[in-house]
Amino acid sequence: MVRYFLWILPCLFALSGVGQKANYKQAERFLNLESLVGSTSVLPNVLKGTDKFWYKYETKDGIRYYFVDPKAGLNRELFNRKELAGEISRVTHKPVNYKDIKLSGFSLEEKGKVLQFTSEGVRFKYDLRTNALERVISDTTKKNPKTPVKPAKTIKYDGKLSPDSNYTVYAKNHNLYLFSLKDSVETQLTTDGRTGYSYAPKTADSTKKVIPDITWFGDSRFFYAEREDKRKMEELYLVNTLGTGRPTLQKYKFAMPGDEHVQQNELHVFDISIKKEVKLDVEKWKDQKLSVYSVGRPAKRLYFTRKKRTCDEMELCRVIPETGEVKVLINEVCEPYFNDQLFKFHVLKDGEEILWWSERTGHGHWYRYDGEGNLKNVVTSGGWTSGKIVRIDTTGQTIYFEAYGQDKEGVSPYYARLNKVRFDGKGGVKILTPEQATHKTNFLFGGKYFVDNYSRADLEPRSVIRNTDGKVVVELASPDLSRLYETGWRMPEPFSVKAADGSTDLFGYMWKPADFDSTKTYPIISYVYPGPQTEGVPLEFSVSTGFNNAALAQVGFIVVTFGHRGGSPLRDRWYHTYGYGNLRDYPLADDKYGIEQLADRYPFIDKSRVGIFGHSGGGFMSTAAICTYPDFYTAAVSSAGNHDNNIYNIWWGETHHGVKEARATKPVTKKKAKAPEDVKDSTKSTIENVKFEKPNIPTNIELAKNLKGHLLLVAGDADNNVHPANTFRMADALIKAGKNFDMLILPGQNHGYRGVSLDFFKRKIWFHFAKHLLGDYSTDQFTEIDEYMRLGSN
């Protein structure tokens, strides 16, 4: 009966015009192509005190080493590889492959004319003027080496040493202790340390002296410590199923949206002159998020940001250790939430000025404040987004920063390009890397030049050196992709579509089979990730985007990925917050409408056979999509999906769906203080009266009854990020709704799959879509699948 069923299905598909045979052999060829690529970027190894550097670069011809002098416009191979290999072999008596010479310990001597390095345990020097190579004879190999000088006697101490070397601080029994190296006196500074509320590092043995996570101020009078309190947080559990013997239980603290008890962050400052803690008024909002920053090495000034649990208000504060004063410098409200991916601030000139990133105008930009928190001027502005600062030139009063979307409408806004602007904003912004690509820059010593590695999903990587005006002064090595192209691999093709509102531009890429035939029709598969902290769209060159979209296309599909409203934080605030309060449904209409546009645009796309897949948020989205539009999506693969965001982490749910603040119905009764120092600020009672409503975030479980197509649920049973309970609850809902589906549990796998389990999962994606989009149910094919799986596991 089974054999008859497997035989009749291909016939039915053939009659309906489907029945295409899956090309697993071609997909296998695309599975591990990274080894054919070699280097795609230049990592400069700067020679101390200069802007000169060396780097190594690998192509199919092996590894080559280069020397670069930007001022001279020089990029040359360091040596003749064959001659060097021969010399190393002569000295060491070992065989050396000239295409894979191992070098280390580079240094520049004799005013930049002689390069020294080590290979096979032997030190060599190489004259850059004459190309002469000779062995360096160390003192230990000379006939009459000098008598070694006895090292000075060092003082043995435990803990973190003060800058003046008079004190050390260590943790013991979860508390902090101060030890004077001058008179060997130990002073216990804290007494409230406990398990789960400790001053010791997380993995430290509390009964022994351990180095705590503290930071000294440069004057050696003060130090500060950060501490977190998770004692009241609830736990999650996983069962370790692999290994021998009984499976074991793994417990960990995990806060979920709306939880009453969440992690508490604390900041403690200690004054060595009085050997006591300085009381700080740090807490302002209940369950606030605290992030601590120090300025200078050693620290000269101390700052922190505190953000409300509702994620829509934040303050920058400065701590004055001498008095314990906490001064609010900047207060900002940003509804519905702050852009965690791009927000940053920089303190300049030891606290005289502050650069602050804000989306107050709808686009992220930089603002300059004085040291007391007064706005001096807008640094950048416009209908585009300023990103992270790469370099700050305080002498030249210039910042170098990444920016997105500075071009006209209709051009992808996702590529990071380097810009420069004056602190005062005068003179405007200048784009230093004009190519439409993702630029990763690295400034060289002195700041006159920078290495620019740039690429795009459909653009081969290129590496150059530019000066601070953006002019290319040196061309560096480039990859050789000829072997990659010989396999049939091709760049994905860029496209743009409109969102479901008919006006918002969405950008993405398309992968086709190597044997693509425009006269045929192909199923289309959408690789998705909903954000809002990122999107699944590749921003730079990659052979295997996603779970290798190029390999999946070879099975016989058109594979696409594109953004949607509520996705990337690199665009404006309206775009990336579009899904706020609707954490399940916001990306779905855009994905469906985008696929429909592509099918109308390209006759080779069959919109009656649509697949969708993704991991984590993408797994959540793919299940939501096939259950929301059951007559549009035919098949879905949903991996590690957070199908119930009410049991996912607090950051994701409360930031992007929202949490409401409410007052307790009964005021908290304050106990009478025993001593003046115990008196709390009057705002404390207000904080304690605050409660947070548990949000009711829509779940995929509610959609289970709608399923018509073919769904594969996947999860790792050791996933401590998206707990496998998310997948089990989805499966339970489908069973109760009487729906047929497939499920795969990967033993021992965490949120990111690894090794043979990852390869197994990739092939399961192929097989699932081949069956349900191509109609490839042939019994012969199952034999081939078994063989591919066996080969893959080896």
mmCIF file of C-alpha atoms in Angstrom, residues 11-170:
data_model
loop_
_atom_site.group_PDB
_atom_site.id
_atom_site.type_symbol
_atom_site.label_atom_id
_atom_site.label_comp_id
_atom_site.label_asym_id
_atom_site.label_seq_id
_atom_site.Cartn_x
_atom_site.Cartn_y
_atom_site.Cartn_z
ATOM 1 C CA CYS A 11 1.853 10.729 -11.218
ATOM 2 C CA LEU A 12 -0.651 13.150 -9.679
ATOM 3 C CA PHE A 13 1.997 15.894 -9.553
ATOM 4 C CA ALA A 14 2.927 15.187 -13.196
ATOM 5 C CA LEU A 15 -0.699 15.568 -14.247
ATOM 6 C CA SER A 16 -0.856 18.915 -12.451
ATOM 7 C CA GLY A 17 2.279 20.192 -14.193
ATOM 8 C CA VAL A 18 4.637 19.856 -11.212
ATOM 9 C CA GLY A 19 6.594 16.589 -10.835
ATOM 10 C CA GLN A 20 10.065 18.164 -11.106
ATOM 11 C CA LYS A 21 12.962 16.013 -9.933
ATOM 12 C CA ALA A 22 15.066 17.459 -7.123
ATOM 13 C CA ASN A 23 18.702 18.079 -8.051
ATOM 14 C CA TYR A 24 20.361 16.966 -4.809
ATOM 15 C CA LYS A 25 23.695 16.299 -6.487
ATOM 16 C CA GLN A 26 24.063 19.933 -7.511
ATOM 17 C CA ALA A 27 22.923 21.082 -4.060
ATOM 18 C CA GLU A 28 25.602 18.920 -2.449
ATOM 19 C CA ARG A 29 28.266 20.605 -4.590
ATOM 20 C CA PHE A 30 27.167 23.961 -3.187
ATOM 21 C CA LEU A 31 27.086 22.872 0.433
ATOM 22 C CA ASN A 32 30.716 23.606 1.347
ATOM 23 C CA LEU A 33 32.129 26.111 -1.132
ATOM 24 C CA GLU A 34 33.789 28.423 1.414
ATOM 25 C CA SER A 35 37.065 26.517 1.023
ATOM 26 C CA LEU A 36 37.231 27.649 -2.624
ATOM 27 C CA VAL A 37 37.134 31.323 -1.741
ATOM 28 C CA GLY A 38 40.215 32.051 0.397
ATOM 29 C CA SER A 39 40.663 35.545 1.832
ATOM 30 C CA THR A 40 38.037 38.212 1.215
ATOM 31 C CA SER A 41 39.439 41.057 3.339
ATOM 32 C CA VAL A 42 42.733 42.538 4.517
ATOM 33 C CA LEU A 43 43.586 42.509 8.207
ATOM 34 C CA PRO A 44 46.412 45.031 8.758
ATOM 35 C CA ASN A 45 49.146 44.069 11.222
ATOM 36 C CA VAL A 46 50.557 47.492 11.995
ATOM 37 C CA LEU A 47 54.282 47.862 12.548
ATOM 38 C CA LYS A 48 54.681 49.627 15.883
ATOM 39 C CA GLY A 49 54.755 53.398 15.756
ATOM 40 C CA THR A 50 54.129 53.612 11.992
ATOM 41 C CA ASP A 51 51.276 53.531 9.506
ATOM 42 C CA LYS A 52 53.069 50.731 7.656
ATOM 43 C CA PHE A 53 51.751 47.213 8.013
ATOM 44 C CA TRP A 54 51.949 43.668 6.732
ATOM 45 C CA TYR A 55 49.151 41.267 5.926
ATOM 46 C CA LYS A 56 48.680 37.793 4.579
ATOM 47 C CA TYR A 57 46.231 36.864 1.859
ATOM 48 C CA GLU A 58 45.156 33.426 0.648
ATOM 49 C CA THR A 59 43.974 32.527 -2.849
ATOM 50 C CA LYS A 60 43.928 29.238 -4.750
ATOM 51 C CA ASP A 61 47.649 29.858 -5.307
ATOM 52 C CA GLY A 62 48.330 29.667 -1.581
ATOM 53 C CA ILE A 63 49.264 32.239 1.051
ATOM 54 C CA ARG A 64 51.174 35.377 0.184
ATOM 55 C CA TYR A 65 52.562 38.008 2.548
ATOM 56 C CA TYR A 66 52.492 41.692 1.662
ATOM 57 C CA PHE A 67 54.160 44.840 2.962
ATOM 58 C CA VAL A 68 52.296 48.149 2.688
ATOM 59 C CA ASP A 69 53.565 51.730 2.967
ATOM 60 C CA PRO A 70 50.573 54.054 2.398
ATOM 61 C CA LYS A 71 52.665 57.227 2.152
ATOM 62 C CA ALA A 72 54.790 55.719 -0.596
ATOM 63 C CA GLY A 73 51.760 54.144 -2.291
ATOM 64 C CA LEU A 74 53.450 50.744 -1.912
ATOM 65 C CA ASN A 75 51.819 47.303 -1.746
ATOM 66 C CA ARG A 76 54.370 44.609 -2.525
ATOM 67 C CA GLU A 77 55.012 40.997 -1.702
ATOM 68 C CA LEU A 78 57.400 40.757 1.209
ATOM 69 C CA PHE A 79 59.613 38.154 -0.417
ATOM 70 C CA ASN A 80 60.012 35.527 -3.103
ATOM 71 C CA ARG A 81 58.082 32.628 -1.553
ATOM 72 C CA LYS A 82 60.151 29.892 -3.156
ATOM 73 C CA GLU A 83 63.456 31.445 -2.114
ATOM 74 C CA LEU A 84 62.257 32.019 1.440
ATOM 75 C CA ALA A 85 60.936 28.450 1.739
ATOM 76 C CA GLY A 86 64.288 27.157 0.524
ATOM 77 C CA GLU A 87 66.219 29.267 3.042
ATOM 78 C CA ILE A 88 63.971 28.233 5.939
ATOM 79 C CA SER A 89 64.341 24.604 4.900
ATOM 80 C CA ARG A 90 68.155 24.982 4.700
ATOM 81 C CA VAL A 91 68.361 26.464 8.201
ATOM 82 C CA THR A 92 65.801 24.240 9.934
ATOM 83 C CA HIS A 93 66.369 21.042 7.885
ATOM 84 C CA LYS A 94 62.602 20.734 7.559
ATOM 85 C CA PRO A 95 60.462 20.543 4.403
ATOM 86 C CA VAL A 96 58.580 23.818 3.815
ATOM 87 C CA ASN A 97 55.650 24.304 1.429
ATOM 88 C CA TYR A 98 56.255 27.675 -0.225
ATOM 89 C CA LYS A 99 52.492 28.143 -0.663
ATOM 90 C CA ASP A 100 51.840 27.785 3.054
ATOM 91 C CA ILE A 101 54.724 29.426 4.941
ATOM 92 C CA LYS A 102 53.920 30.096 8.598
ATOM 93 C CA LEU A 103 55.272 33.465 9.807
ATOM 94 C CA SER A 104 54.803 35.328 13.097
ATOM 95 C CA GLY A 105 56.410 37.918 15.390
ATOM 96 C CA PHE A 106 56.819 40.702 12.829
ATOM 97 C CA SER A 107 58.751 43.855 13.779
ATOM 98 C CA LEU A 108 60.280 46.711 11.818
ATOM 99 C CA GLU A 109 63.901 47.647 12.561
ATOM 100 C CA GLU A 110 66.562 50.096 11.340
ATOM 101 C CA LYS A 111 64.205 53.004 10.620
ATOM 102 C CA GLY A 112 61.742 50.857 8.759
ATOM 103 C CA LYS A 113 64.261 49.253 6.403
ATOM 104 C CA VAL A 114 64.577 45.780 7.928
ATOM 105 C CA LEU A 115 61.763 43.418 8.783
ATOM 106 C CA GLN A 116 62.135 40.659 11.362
ATOM 107 C CA PHE A 117 59.878 37.626 11.729
ATOM 108 C CA THR A 118 59.876 34.058 13.028
ATOM 109 C CA SER A 119 59.254 30.865 11.081
ATOM 110 C CA GLU A 120 59.631 27.263 12.235
ATOM 111 C CA GLY A 121 61.039 28.532 15.527
ATOM 112 C CA VAL A 122 63.853 30.507 13.850
ATOM 113 C CA ARG A 123 64.198 34.296 13.840
ATOM 114 C CA PHE A 124 64.993 35.935 10.485
ATOM 115 C CA LYS A 125 65.612 39.455 9.297
ATOM 116 C CA TYR A 126 64.751 40.633 5.805
ATOM 117 C CA ASP A 127 66.194 43.761 4.189
ATOM 118 C CA LEU A 128 63.395 45.555 2.320
ATOM 119 C CA ARG A 129 65.948 47.424 0.169
ATOM 120 C CA THR A 130 68.031 44.488 -1.045
ATOM 121 C CA ASN A 131 65.652 41.539 -0.476
ATOM 122 C CA ALA A 132 68.456 39.884 1.497
ATOM 123 C CA LEU A 133 67.381 37.325 4.101
ATOM 124 C CA GLU A 134 69.533 36.169 7.003
ATOM 125 C CA ARG A 135 69.144 34.363 10.271
ATOM 126 C CA VAL A 136 69.167 36.384 13.502
ATOM 127 C CA ILE A 137 71.634 34.995 16.035
ATOM 128 C CA SER A 138 70.275 35.442 19.537
ATOM 129 C CA ASP A 139 72.368 35.966 22.659
ATOM 130 C CA THR A 140 71.680 32.431 23.806
ATOM 131 C CA THR A 141 73.414 30.992 20.726
ATOM 132 C CA LYS A 142 76.559 33.125 20.988
ATOM 133 C CA LYS A 143 79.781 31.581 22.293
ATOM 134 C CA ASN A 144 80.070 33.964 25.237
ATOM 135 C CA PRO A 145 76.601 35.048 26.147
ATOM 136 C CA LYS A 146 76.267 37.741 28.747
ATOM 137 C CA THR A 147 75.451 36.703 32.268
ATOM 138 C CA PRO A 148 71.693 37.017 32.607
ATOM 139 C CA VAL A 149 70.501 39.758 34.915
ATOM 140 C CA LYS A 150 68.506 38.544 37.860
ATOM 141 C CA PRO A 151 64.941 39.791 37.686
ATOM 142 C CA ALA A 152 63.850 42.170 40.379
ATOM 143 C CA LYS A 153 61.982 40.586 43.239
ATOM 144 C CA THR A 154 58.236 40.880 42.707
ATOM 145 C CA ILE A 155 55.620 41.214 45.398
ATOM 146 C CA LYS A 156 53.037 38.465 45.352
ATOM 147 C CA TYR A 157 49.486 39.661 45.889
ATOM 148 C CA ASP A 158 45.918 38.563 45.370
ATOM 149 C CA GLY A 159 43.208 40.588 43.665
ATOM 150 C CA LYS A 160 43.132 43.795 41.626
ATOM 151 C CA LEU A 161 46.124 46.087 42.288
ATOM 152 C CA SER A 162 45.636 49.854 42.702
ATOM 153 C CA PRO A 163 47.477 52.177 40.270
ATOM 154 C CA ASP A 164 49.836 53.332 43.058
ATOM 155 C CA SER A 165 50.540 49.675 44.024
ATOM 156 C CA ASN A 166 49.593 50.309 47.657
ATOM 157 C CA TYR A 167 46.377 48.318 47.803
ATOM 158 C CA THR A 168 44.710 45.311 46.295
ATOM 159 C CA VAL A 169 41.053 44.304 46.288
ATOM 160 C CA TYR A 170 39.841 40.719 46.170
#
